[in-house]
Amino acid sequence: MDFTLNDEQKMIQRTVRDFVKKELMPYEQEVLKNEREGRPGMNAEDIKRIRQKAKDLGFWGINTPEEYGGADLGPVMTALISIELGRTFVPFNFGGSADNILYYCNEDQEQRYLIPVINGERRSCFALSEPSAGSDAGNIKMTAVKKGSEWVLNGEKIFITNGNEADFAMVFAVTDKEKGARGGVTCFLVDRDMGWRSEYIHTMGEWGPASLVFEDVHVPEENILGEIGGGFNLGMQWIGQGRWLIPARAIGASERLLQMGIDHAKTRVTFGKPIADRQAIQWMIADSGVEIEATKWLVMRAAWLQEKGQDNRHAASMAKLYGSNMANRVVDRVLQIHGGMGYTKELPIERWYREMRLWRIFEGTDEIQRFIIARNLIRGNVKVGELLD
Ligand SMILES: Cc1cc2nc3c(=O)[nH]c(=O)nc-3n(C[C@H](O)[C@H](O)[C@H](O)COP(=O)(O)OP(=O)(O)OC[C@H]3O[C@@H](n4cnc5c(N)ncnc54)[C@H](O)[C@@H]3O)c2cc1C
């Protein structure tokens, strides 16, 4: 088995690592300060300027098909890039990409939604979760009732990332109650000016999701994304795309944190010796190193299976479950190694601590990943001890 990256992969990995170090990490103190004072970490102008620099290096639309001007680098390369971007908490992405399900847009919708999102002219949000349906997403209650050539939407969505900023939402609503989730749920592209409103939800992290309220929002028939009744499958496709990207980010962040822990342990002297000399601290460092490495291979295999066009759902669930828990353990240990300083807002550890807690909840909680993994094993969809393909 050959784990070697090819020359192109190595070059891209190195370039992104340098970019993160040179262009993003210098903003870290400013991001911490802004967030402490209740402002967004980065201002729009800075993001635009850095994105342009990245674009000049060829980093724009890394997953976007070439026909839309993207680089279409594929899952393995995307995993490697996500690991590098994870090394900083500066909120940044290269831009030039769109939600995977927007590629189901028809020609007219492409012009109004997909292409403006790729070009950064419009912002989307993915609105599936409801107050009474999170993990149990098939139990959504929002209704869409047909009246003439329009559908009338009523209901509430909750915890919608970008829900305050987006100018349109991909909204999932029940169009045929009898058919249940598969067949009875449809996805609508709903512009904010069609009448929905959003309310900010305060969380322990720096993410400010929103609740979205729909009261008799009229949506034209031509704004259905995909097929009537095909919404649930689209929703699952959207959620599935992020499953191995979250732990990819977790690897970069955890490696950075572990290095901070090691550096601190080597210089912090107690009772006449650096704490790095103490076995209690060494074990925290050792366990973190092993768990990061394990996550790396779970993530890379999930990405590689996808690159080969194989079903990677089981592998992605394992990577998400293990990787997001790994990150939470690593940040906790690194905070412990820093003692009181780890708990302050002078250092980014507590910020990462708050952010990483979310990774065990969204895009499928720990319990839902375990449920998926166990179901596959119990039903024999994945066989224990199966030979590597
Ligand atoms: C910051 C943030 C951003 C988000 N962004 C989005 C977004 O952009 N779009 C969107 O649609 N949603 C979004 N979500 C919602 C997110 O996907 C849900 O919060 C998540 O799926 C869990 O659903 P829930 O909160 O309703 O918890 P519940 O489903 O009520 O679960 C509560 C607890 O019970 C456990 N549980 C549930 N069912 C079972 C079971 N059968 N067996 C064992 N344990 C179970 C869960 O794992 C959890 O621990 C976001 C959430 C947050 C916090």
Short mmCIF file of C-alpha atoms and ligand atoms in Angstrom, two decimals:
data_model
loop_
_atom_site.label_atom_id
_atom_site.label_comp_id
_atom_site.label_asym_id
_atom_site.label_seq_id
_atom_site.Cartn_x
_atom_site.Cartn_y
_atom_site.Cartn_z
CA MET A 1 0.00 0.00 0.00
CA ASP A 2 1.44 3.33 -1.05
CA PHE A 3 0.60 6.31 1.17
CA THR A 4 2.77 8.72 -0.82
CA LEU A 5 1.17 11.91 -2.08
CA ASN A 6 1.88 12.70 -5.72
CA ASP A 7 3.89 15.78 -6.67
CA GLU A 8 0.80 17.87 -7.43
CA GLN A 9 -0.81 16.98 -4.10
CA LYS A 10 2.40 17.80 -2.23
CA MET A 11 2.73 21.11 -4.05
CA ILE A 12 -0.87 22.13 -3.33
CA GLN A 13 -0.59 21.05 0.31
CA ARG A 14 2.59 23.09 0.74
CA THR A 15 1.10 26.13 -1.01
CA VAL A 16 -2.03 26.12 1.16
CA ARG A 17 0.03 25.62 4.33
CA ASP A 18 2.17 28.64 3.43
CA PHE A 19 -0.92 30.65 2.51
CA VAL A 20 -2.59 29.92 5.85
CA LYS A 21 0.58 30.87 7.71
CA LYS A 22 1.27 34.03 5.75
CA GLU A 23 -2.19 35.37 4.93
CA LEU A 24 -4.56 34.05 7.61
CA MET A 25 -2.71 33.46 10.87
CA PRO A 26 -1.66 37.14 11.14
CA TYR A 27 -5.37 37.96 11.56
CA GLU A 28 -5.83 35.67 14.55
CA GLN A 29 -5.40 38.28 17.28
CA GLU A 30 -7.72 40.66 15.46
CA VAL A 31 -10.34 37.90 15.07
CA LEU A 32 -10.17 37.15 18.80
CA LYS A 33 -10.48 40.84 19.65
CA ASN A 34 -13.39 41.43 17.27
CA GLU A 35 -15.25 38.40 18.52
CA ARG A 36 -14.68 39.37 22.15
CA GLU A 37 -16.27 42.70 21.34
CA GLY A 38 -19.25 41.06 19.62
CA ARG A 39 -18.27 41.80 16.03
CA PRO A 40 -17.72 39.28 13.21
CA GLY A 41 -14.15 37.98 13.33
CA MET A 42 -13.20 39.27 9.89
CA ASN A 43 -14.55 42.23 7.98
CA ALA A 44 -15.88 41.69 4.48
CA GLU A 45 -13.19 43.85 2.85
CA ASP A 46 -10.33 41.79 4.29
CA ILE A 47 -12.00 38.53 3.27
CA LYS A 48 -12.44 39.87 -0.27
CA ARG A 49 -8.81 40.93 -0.48
CA ILE A 50 -7.45 37.62 0.83
CA ARG A 51 -9.78 35.69 -1.47
CA GLN A 52 -8.36 37.58 -4.42
CA LYS A 53 -4.82 36.62 -3.37
CA ALA A 54 -5.93 32.98 -3.10
CA LYS A 55 -7.60 33.20 -6.49
CA ASP A 56 -4.37 34.48 -8.00
CA LEU A 57 -2.75 31.30 -6.71
CA GLY A 58 -5.50 29.20 -8.30
CA PHE A 59 -7.53 28.59 -5.15
CA TRP A 60 -11.09 29.40 -6.02
CA GLY A 61 -13.92 26.94 -6.48
CA ILE A 62 -11.78 24.04 -5.35
CA ASN A 63 -14.70 21.60 -5.72
CA THR A 64 -16.53 23.45 -8.44
CA PRO A 65 -16.70 21.76 -11.86
CA GLU A 66 -14.43 23.29 -14.49
CA GLU A 67 -17.40 24.22 -16.69
CA TYR A 68 -18.34 26.74 -13.96
CA GLY A 69 -14.79 28.07 -13.75
CA GLY A 70 -13.75 25.99 -10.75
CA ALA A 71 -10.63 23.93 -10.11
CA ASP A 72 -12.55 20.66 -9.51
CA LEU A 73 -9.72 19.26 -7.39
CA GLY A 74 -11.60 16.19 -6.16
CA PRO A 75 -12.20 14.74 -2.68
CA VAL A 76 -8.63 13.69 -1.76
CA MET A 77 -7.22 17.10 -2.59
CA THR A 78 -10.16 18.76 -0.83
CA ALA A 79 -9.42 16.75 2.30
CA LEU A 80 -5.77 17.80 2.22
CA ILE A 81 -6.74 21.45 1.74
CA SER A 82 -9.35 21.32 4.54
CA ILE A 83 -6.73 19.93 6.92
CA GLU A 84 -4.50 22.92 6.13
CA LEU A 85 -7.31 25.48 6.48
CA GLY A 86 -8.20 23.90 9.83
CA ARG A 87 -4.86 25.03 11.25
CA THR A 88 -6.33 28.45 11.91
CA PHE A 89 -9.65 29.55 13.39
CA VAL A 90 -9.74 32.62 11.14
CA PRO A 91 -13.14 32.31 9.44
CA PHE A 92 -12.18 32.01 5.79
CA ASN A 93 -12.91 29.90 2.74
CA PHE A 94 -11.60 30.27 -0.79
CA GLY A 95 -15.01 31.08 -2.27
CA GLY A 96 -16.19 30.06 -5.71
CA SER A 97 -18.24 27.14 -4.52
CA ALA A 98 -21.90 26.32 -4.06
CA ASP A 99 -23.94 23.83 -2.04
CA ASN A 100 -23.75 20.45 -3.77
CA ILE A 101 -27.52 20.22 -4.25
CA LEU A 102 -27.67 23.49 -6.18
CA TYR A 103 -26.24 21.50 -9.09
CA TYR A 104 -29.77 20.08 -9.42
CA CYS A 105 -30.90 23.54 -10.59
CA ASN A 106 -32.51 23.62 -14.02
CA GLU A 107 -31.15 26.08 -16.61
CA ASP A 108 -33.26 28.98 -15.44
CA GLN A 109 -32.51 28.32 -11.75
CA GLU A 110 -28.79 28.04 -12.53
CA GLN A 111 -28.77 31.66 -13.68
CA ARG A 112 -30.73 32.86 -10.64
CA TYR A 113 -29.15 30.72 -7.91
CA LEU A 114 -26.25 28.39 -8.70
CA ILE A 115 -24.05 30.76 -10.70
CA PRO A 116 -24.59 33.84 -8.47
CA VAL A 117 -23.66 31.69 -5.43
CA ILE A 118 -20.49 30.42 -7.13
CA ASN A 119 -19.59 34.02 -8.01
CA GLY A 120 -20.20 35.22 -4.45
CA GLU A 121 -23.05 37.51 -5.54
CA ARG A 122 -25.73 35.66 -3.60
CA ARG A 123 -25.69 33.70 -0.33
CA SER A 124 -27.62 30.53 0.36
CA CYS A 125 -28.64 28.73 3.51
CA PHE A 126 -29.77 25.15 4.03
CA ALA A 127 -33.03 25.02 5.97
CA LEU A 128 -33.99 21.53 7.04
CA SER A 129 -33.99 21.41 10.88
CA GLU A 130 -37.10 22.43 12.78
CA PRO A 131 -37.87 22.88 16.46
CA SER A 132 -39.39 19.38 16.56
CA ALA A 133 -37.15 17.71 13.97
CA GLY A 134 -33.34 17.73 14.09
CA SER A 135 -31.84 14.24 14.13
CA ASP A 136 -35.25 12.96 13.08
CA ALA A 137 -35.21 15.14 9.98
CA GLY A 138 -37.88 13.08 8.25
CA ASN A 139 -40.35 14.36 10.81
CA ILE A 140 -40.42 17.97 9.57
CA LYS A 141 -43.71 19.79 9.87
CA MET A 142 -43.33 22.80 7.56
CA THR A 143 -46.09 22.62 4.96
CA ALA A 144 -46.21 23.65 1.32
CA VAL A 145 -49.71 23.78 -0.15
CA LYS A 146 -50.29 24.33 -3.85
CA LYS A 147 -52.46 27.30 -4.81
CA GLY A 148 -52.67 27.88 -8.56
CA SER A 149 -49.13 28.16 -9.91
CA GLU A 150 -47.66 28.84 -6.47
CA TRP A 151 -46.88 26.96 -3.28
CA VAL A 152 -47.68 28.51 0.08
CA LEU A 153 -45.16 27.72 2.83
CA ASN A 154 -45.90 27.81 6.56
CA GLY A 155 -43.70 26.75 9.44
CA GLU A 156 -40.44 27.39 11.28
CA LYS A 157 -36.84 26.33 10.72
CA ILE A 158 -34.22 26.43 13.45
CA PHE A 159 -30.39 26.59 13.77
CA ILE A 160 -29.90 27.61 10.16
CA THR A 161 -26.27 28.53 9.46
CA ASN A 162 -26.09 31.75 7.43
CA GLY A 163 -29.82 32.16 7.98
CA ASN A 164 -29.30 35.80 8.94
CA GLU A 165 -27.08 36.64 6.00
CA ALA A 166 -28.54 34.52 3.19
CA ASP A 167 -30.68 36.08 0.52
CA PHE A 168 -32.28 32.79 -0.36
CA ALA A 169 -32.91 29.53 1.46
CA MET A 170 -33.12 25.93 0.31
CA VAL A 171 -36.21 25.08 2.28
CA PHE A 172 -37.59 21.59 2.88
CA ALA A 173 -41.36 21.30 3.29
CA VAL A 174 -44.00 18.59 3.35
CA THR A 175 -45.90 18.51 0.06
CA ASP A 176 -47.61 15.15 0.58
CA LYS A 177 -48.09 14.01 4.16
CA GLU A 178 -49.32 10.56 3.13
CA LYS A 179 -46.04 9.72 1.40
CA GLY A 180 -43.81 10.41 4.41
CA ALA A 181 -40.27 11.81 4.16
CA ARG A 182 -39.19 9.89 1.06
CA GLY A 183 -41.67 11.07 -1.55
CA GLY A 184 -43.56 13.61 0.52
CA VAL A 185 -40.92 16.30 1.10
CA THR A 186 -39.90 18.86 -1.52
CA CYS A 187 -37.05 21.38 -1.63
CA PHE A 188 -37.89 24.99 -2.56
CA LEU A 189 -35.57 27.86 -3.45
CA VAL A 190 -37.07 30.73 -1.48
CA ASP A 191 -35.78 34.29 -1.80
CA ARG A 192 -35.79 36.35 1.37
CA ASP A 193 -37.90 38.97 -0.37
CA MET A 194 -40.65 36.38 -0.84
CA GLY A 195 -41.41 37.08 2.78
CA TRP A 196 -39.56 34.87 5.27
CA ARG A 197 -37.77 36.44 8.20
CA SER A 198 -34.86 35.36 10.37
CA GLU A 199 -33.96 35.74 14.02
CA TYR A 200 -30.44 35.42 15.44
CA ILE A 201 -29.79 32.53 17.83
CA HIS A 202 -27.01 33.08 20.38
CA THR A 203 -24.80 30.03 20.84
CA MET A 204 -21.67 29.18 22.84
CA GLY A 205 -19.62 29.42 19.65
CA GLU A 206 -18.97 32.20 17.20
CA TRP A 207 -21.50 30.75 14.78
CA GLY A 208 -24.74 32.70 14.84
CA PRO A 209 -27.37 30.48 13.26
CA ALA A 210 -30.92 31.71 12.81
CA SER A 211 -34.46 30.58 13.13
CA LEU A 212 -36.49 31.23 9.99
CA VAL A 213 -40.18 31.99 10.10
CA PHE A 214 -42.50 31.32 7.17
CA GLU A 215 -46.03 32.68 7.34
CA ASP A 216 -47.95 32.26 4.08
CA VAL A 217 -44.82 32.66 1.97
CA HIS A 218 -45.76 32.32 -1.71
CA VAL A 219 -43.22 30.49 -3.83
CA PRO A 220 -43.62 30.07 -7.59
CA GLU A 221 -43.75 26.53 -8.97
CA GLU A 222 -40.54 27.17 -10.96
CA ASN A 223 -38.63 27.47 -7.68
CA ILE A 224 -38.86 23.77 -6.84
CA LEU A 225 -35.35 22.32 -6.73
CA GLY A 226 -35.23 18.88 -8.35
CA GLU A 227 -38.39 16.80 -8.34
CA ILE A 228 -41.56 17.26 -6.29
CA GLY A 229 -41.20 14.74 -3.48
CA GLY A 230 -37.44 14.42 -3.99
CA GLY A 231 -36.51 16.83 -1.22
CA PHE A 232 -35.50 14.39 1.48
CA ASN A 233 -32.91 12.73 -0.75
CA LEU A 234 -31.49 16.16 -1.60
CA GLY A 235 -31.32 17.02 2.10
CA MET A 236 -29.41 13.83 2.87
CA GLN A 237 -27.00 14.54 0.00
CA TRP A 238 -26.29 18.00 1.39
CA ILE A 239 -25.65 16.65 4.88
CA GLY A 240 -23.53 13.79 3.53
CA GLN A 241 -21.05 16.10 1.82
CA GLY A 242 -19.81 17.53 5.11
CA ARG A 243 -19.38 14.31 7.02
CA TRP A 244 -15.69 13.87 6.30
CA LEU A 245 -14.91 17.57 5.86
CA ILE A 246 -15.59 18.32 9.53
CA PRO A 247 -13.02 15.77 10.77
CA ALA A 248 -10.59 16.95 8.07
CA ARG A 249 -10.72 20.41 9.61
CA ALA A 250 -10.43 18.80 13.03
CA ILE A 251 -7.07 17.29 12.06
CA GLY A 252 -5.52 20.65 11.17
CA ALA A 253 -6.90 22.35 14.26
CA SER A 254 -5.85 19.51 16.57
CA GLU A 255 -2.32 19.41 15.15
CA ARG A 256 -1.97 23.13 15.73
CA LEU A 257 -3.31 22.78 19.28
CA LEU A 258 -1.06 19.82 20.03
CA GLN A 259 1.97 21.81 18.91
CA MET A 260 0.88 24.64 21.23
CA GLY A 261 0.60 22.08 24.05
CA ILE A 262 4.08 20.69 23.34
CA ASP A 263 5.65 24.16 23.14
CA HIS A 264 4.06 25.19 26.41
CA ALA A 265 5.00 21.93 28.15
CA LYS A 266 8.64 22.39 27.17
CA THR A 267 8.88 25.90 28.59
CA ARG A 268 6.58 25.82 31.62
CA VAL A 269 8.65 24.91 34.67
CA THR A 270 7.06 23.63 37.89
CA PHE A 271 8.84 22.12 40.85
CA GLY A 272 12.14 22.71 39.07
CA LYS A 273 11.40 20.86 35.84
CA PRO A 274 9.53 21.55 32.59
CA ILE A 275 6.11 19.92 32.75
CA ALA A 276 7.04 18.09 29.51
CA ASP A 277 9.23 15.89 31.72
CA ARG A 278 6.19 14.64 33.65
CA GLN A 279 4.53 11.43 32.58
CA ALA A 280 1.03 12.85 33.19
CA ILE A 281 1.67 15.50 30.54
CA GLN A 282 3.51 13.13 28.19
CA TRP A 283 0.52 10.78 28.09
CA MET A 284 -1.77 13.61 27.07
CA ILE A 285 0.65 14.47 24.26
CA ALA A 286 1.04 10.83 23.21
CA ASP A 287 -2.69 10.07 23.17
CA SER A 288 -3.38 13.21 21.17
CA GLY A 289 -0.69 12.34 18.61
CA VAL A 290 -2.10 8.83 18.13
CA GLU A 291 -5.71 9.97 17.85
CA ILE A 292 -4.91 12.71 15.33
CA GLU A 293 -3.05 10.18 13.21
CA ALA A 294 -5.97 7.73 13.38
CA THR A 295 -8.39 10.45 12.27
CA LYS A 296 -6.14 11.31 9.36
CA TRP A 297 -6.45 7.85 7.88
CA LEU A 298 -10.19 7.60 8.50
CA VAL A 299 -10.68 10.91 6.70
CA MET A 300 -8.31 10.14 3.84
CA ARG A 301 -9.97 6.78 3.23
CA ALA A 302 -13.46 8.34 3.19
CA ALA A 303 -12.24 10.94 0.69
CA TRP A 304 -10.43 8.33 -1.41
CA LEU A 305 -13.52 6.10 -1.62
CA GLN A 306 -15.51 9.08 -2.86
CA GLU A 307 -12.80 9.90 -5.38
CA LYS A 308 -13.11 6.36 -6.72
CA GLY A 309 -16.87 6.78 -7.01
CA GLN A 310 -17.56 4.23 -4.26
CA ASP A 311 -20.10 4.47 -1.46
CA ASN A 312 -18.24 6.21 1.37
CA ARG A 313 -21.12 6.78 3.79
CA HIS A 314 -19.97 4.26 6.38
CA ALA A 315 -16.38 5.50 6.22
CA ALA A 316 -17.55 9.12 6.43
CA SER A 317 -19.70 8.42 9.50
CA MET A 318 -16.75 6.75 11.23
CA ALA A 319 -14.48 9.69 10.36
CA LYS A 320 -17.06 12.22 11.61
CA LEU A 321 -17.72 10.37 14.88
CA TYR A 322 -14.09 9.66 15.71
CA GLY A 323 -12.63 12.92 14.39
CA SER A 324 -15.01 15.31 16.11
CA ASN A 325 -14.61 13.48 19.43
CA MET A 326 -10.85 13.34 18.95
CA ALA A 327 -10.74 17.13 18.51
CA ASN A 328 -12.76 17.64 21.68
CA ARG A 329 -10.37 15.42 23.63
CA VAL A 330 -7.28 17.11 22.19
CA VAL A 331 -8.46 20.65 22.88
CA ASP A 332 -9.42 19.65 26.42
CA ARG A 333 -5.97 18.16 27.06
CA VAL A 334 -4.18 21.16 25.53
CA LEU A 335 -6.26 23.49 27.70
CA GLN A 336 -5.31 21.37 30.72
CA ILE A 337 -1.61 21.53 29.79
CA HIS A 338 -1.86 25.34 29.71
CA GLY A 339 -3.49 25.48 33.14
CA GLY A 340 -5.19 28.80 33.94
CA MET A 341 -3.82 30.46 30.80
CA GLY A 342 -5.69 27.88 28.71
CA TYR A 343 -8.94 29.08 30.18
CA THR A 344 -8.36 32.74 29.27
CA LYS A 345 -9.36 34.56 26.14
CA GLU A 346 -5.73 35.64 25.64
CA LEU A 347 -5.16 32.32 23.90
CA PRO A 348 -7.37 30.79 21.19
CA ILE A 349 -7.74 27.47 23.02
CA GLU A 350 -11.03 28.27 24.71
CA ARG A 351 -12.39 29.57 21.38
CA TRP A 352 -11.53 26.31 19.67
CA TYR A 353 -12.97 24.45 22.65
CA ARG A 354 -16.32 26.18 22.10
CA GLU A 355 -16.27 25.73 18.33
CA MET A 356 -15.30 22.06 18.44
CA ARG A 357 -18.19 21.17 20.72
CA LEU A 358 -20.50 21.92 17.82
CA TRP A 359 -18.79 19.36 15.61
CA ARG A 360 -20.31 16.57 17.72
CA ILE A 361 -23.78 17.96 17.12
CA PHE A 362 -24.38 19.27 13.63
CA GLU A 363 -24.44 17.35 10.37
CA GLY A 364 -25.40 14.25 12.36
CA THR A 365 -24.79 13.99 16.10
CA ASP A 366 -22.47 11.41 17.67
CA GLU A 367 -25.48 9.25 18.45
CA ILE A 368 -26.77 9.39 14.87
CA GLN A 369 -23.33 8.44 13.48
CA ARG A 370 -23.23 5.51 15.91
CA PHE A 371 -26.73 4.53 14.85
CA ILE A 372 -25.68 4.54 11.16
CA ILE A 373 -22.47 2.61 11.82
CA ALA A 374 -24.18 0.01 14.01
CA ARG A 375 -27.06 -0.42 11.56
CA ASN A 376 -24.61 -1.08 8.71
CA LEU A 377 -22.76 -3.66 10.80
CA ILE A 378 -25.85 -5.37 12.22
CA ARG A 379 -27.57 -5.60 8.83
CA GLY A 380 -24.35 -6.79 7.24
CA ASN A 381 -24.19 -3.89 4.75
CA VAL A 382 -20.63 -3.65 6.00
CA LYS A 383 -19.13 -6.91 7.18
CA VAL A 384 -16.89 -7.10 10.21
CA GLY A 385 -13.44 -8.09 9.03
CA GLU A 386 -14.26 -7.37 5.38
CA LEU A 387 -11.19 -7.43 3.17
CA LEU A 388 -10.02 -4.02 1.99
CA ASP A 389 -11.24 -3.35 -1.52
C1 LIG B 1 -24.63 26.01 15.30
C2 LIG B 1 -25.55 25.09 14.57
C3 LIG B 1 -25.67 25.19 13.19
C4 LIG B 1 -26.58 24.39 12.50
N1 LIG B 1 -26.74 24.56 11.14
C5 LIG B 1 -27.78 23.95 10.52
C6 LIG B 1 -28.12 24.28 9.16
O1 LIG B 1 -27.45 25.08 8.50
N2 LIG B 1 -29.21 23.69 8.62
C7 LIG B 1 -29.99 22.79 9.28
O2 LIG B 1 -30.97 22.31 8.70
N3 LIG B 1 -29.69 22.44 10.57
C8 LIG B 1 -28.62 23.00 11.20
N4 LIG B 1 -28.33 22.69 12.52
C9 LIG B 1 -29.17 21.73 13.23
C10 LIG B 1 -28.46 20.43 13.54
O3 LIG B 1 -28.31 19.66 12.38
C11 LIG B 1 -29.26 19.73 14.65
O4 LIG B 1 -29.10 20.49 15.84
C12 LIG B 1 -28.80 18.31 14.86
O5 LIG B 1 -29.15 17.50 13.77
C13 LIG B 1 -29.43 17.70 16.13
O6 LIG B 1 -30.81 17.88 16.14
P1 LIG B 1 -31.52 18.50 17.44
O7 LIG B 1 -30.77 19.70 17.85
O8 LIG B 1 -32.96 18.65 17.14
O9 LIG B 1 -31.33 17.41 18.56
P2 LIG B 1 -32.27 16.13 18.77
O10 LIG B 1 -32.48 15.45 17.49
O11 LIG B 1 -33.46 16.54 19.56
O12 LIG B 1 -31.35 15.24 19.69
C14 LIG B 1 -31.14 15.49 21.07
C15 LIG B 1 -30.18 14.43 21.59
O13 LIG B 1 -30.77 13.13 21.45
C16 LIG B 1 -29.94 12.31 20.65
N5 LIG B 1 -30.78 11.47 19.86
C17 LIG B 1 -31.71 11.83 18.94
N6 LIG B 1 -32.29 10.75 18.41
C18 LIG B 1 -31.69 9.68 18.97
C19 LIG B 1 -31.82 8.28 18.81
N7 LIG B 1 -32.69 7.75 17.94
N8 LIG B 1 -31.03 7.46 19.56
C20 LIG B 1 -30.16 7.98 20.44
N9 LIG B 1 -29.97 9.29 20.63
C21 LIG B 1 -30.74 10.13 19.90
C22 LIG B 1 -29.11 13.27 19.81
O14 LIG B 1 -27.94 12.66 19.34
C23 LIG B 1 -28.87 14.39 20.80
O15 LIG B 1 -27.82 14.02 21.66
C24 LIG B 1 -27.36 23.42 13.22
C25 LIG B 1 -27.20 23.29 14.59
C26 LIG B 1 -26.32 24.10 15.27
C27 LIG B 1 -26.22 23.94 16.76
#
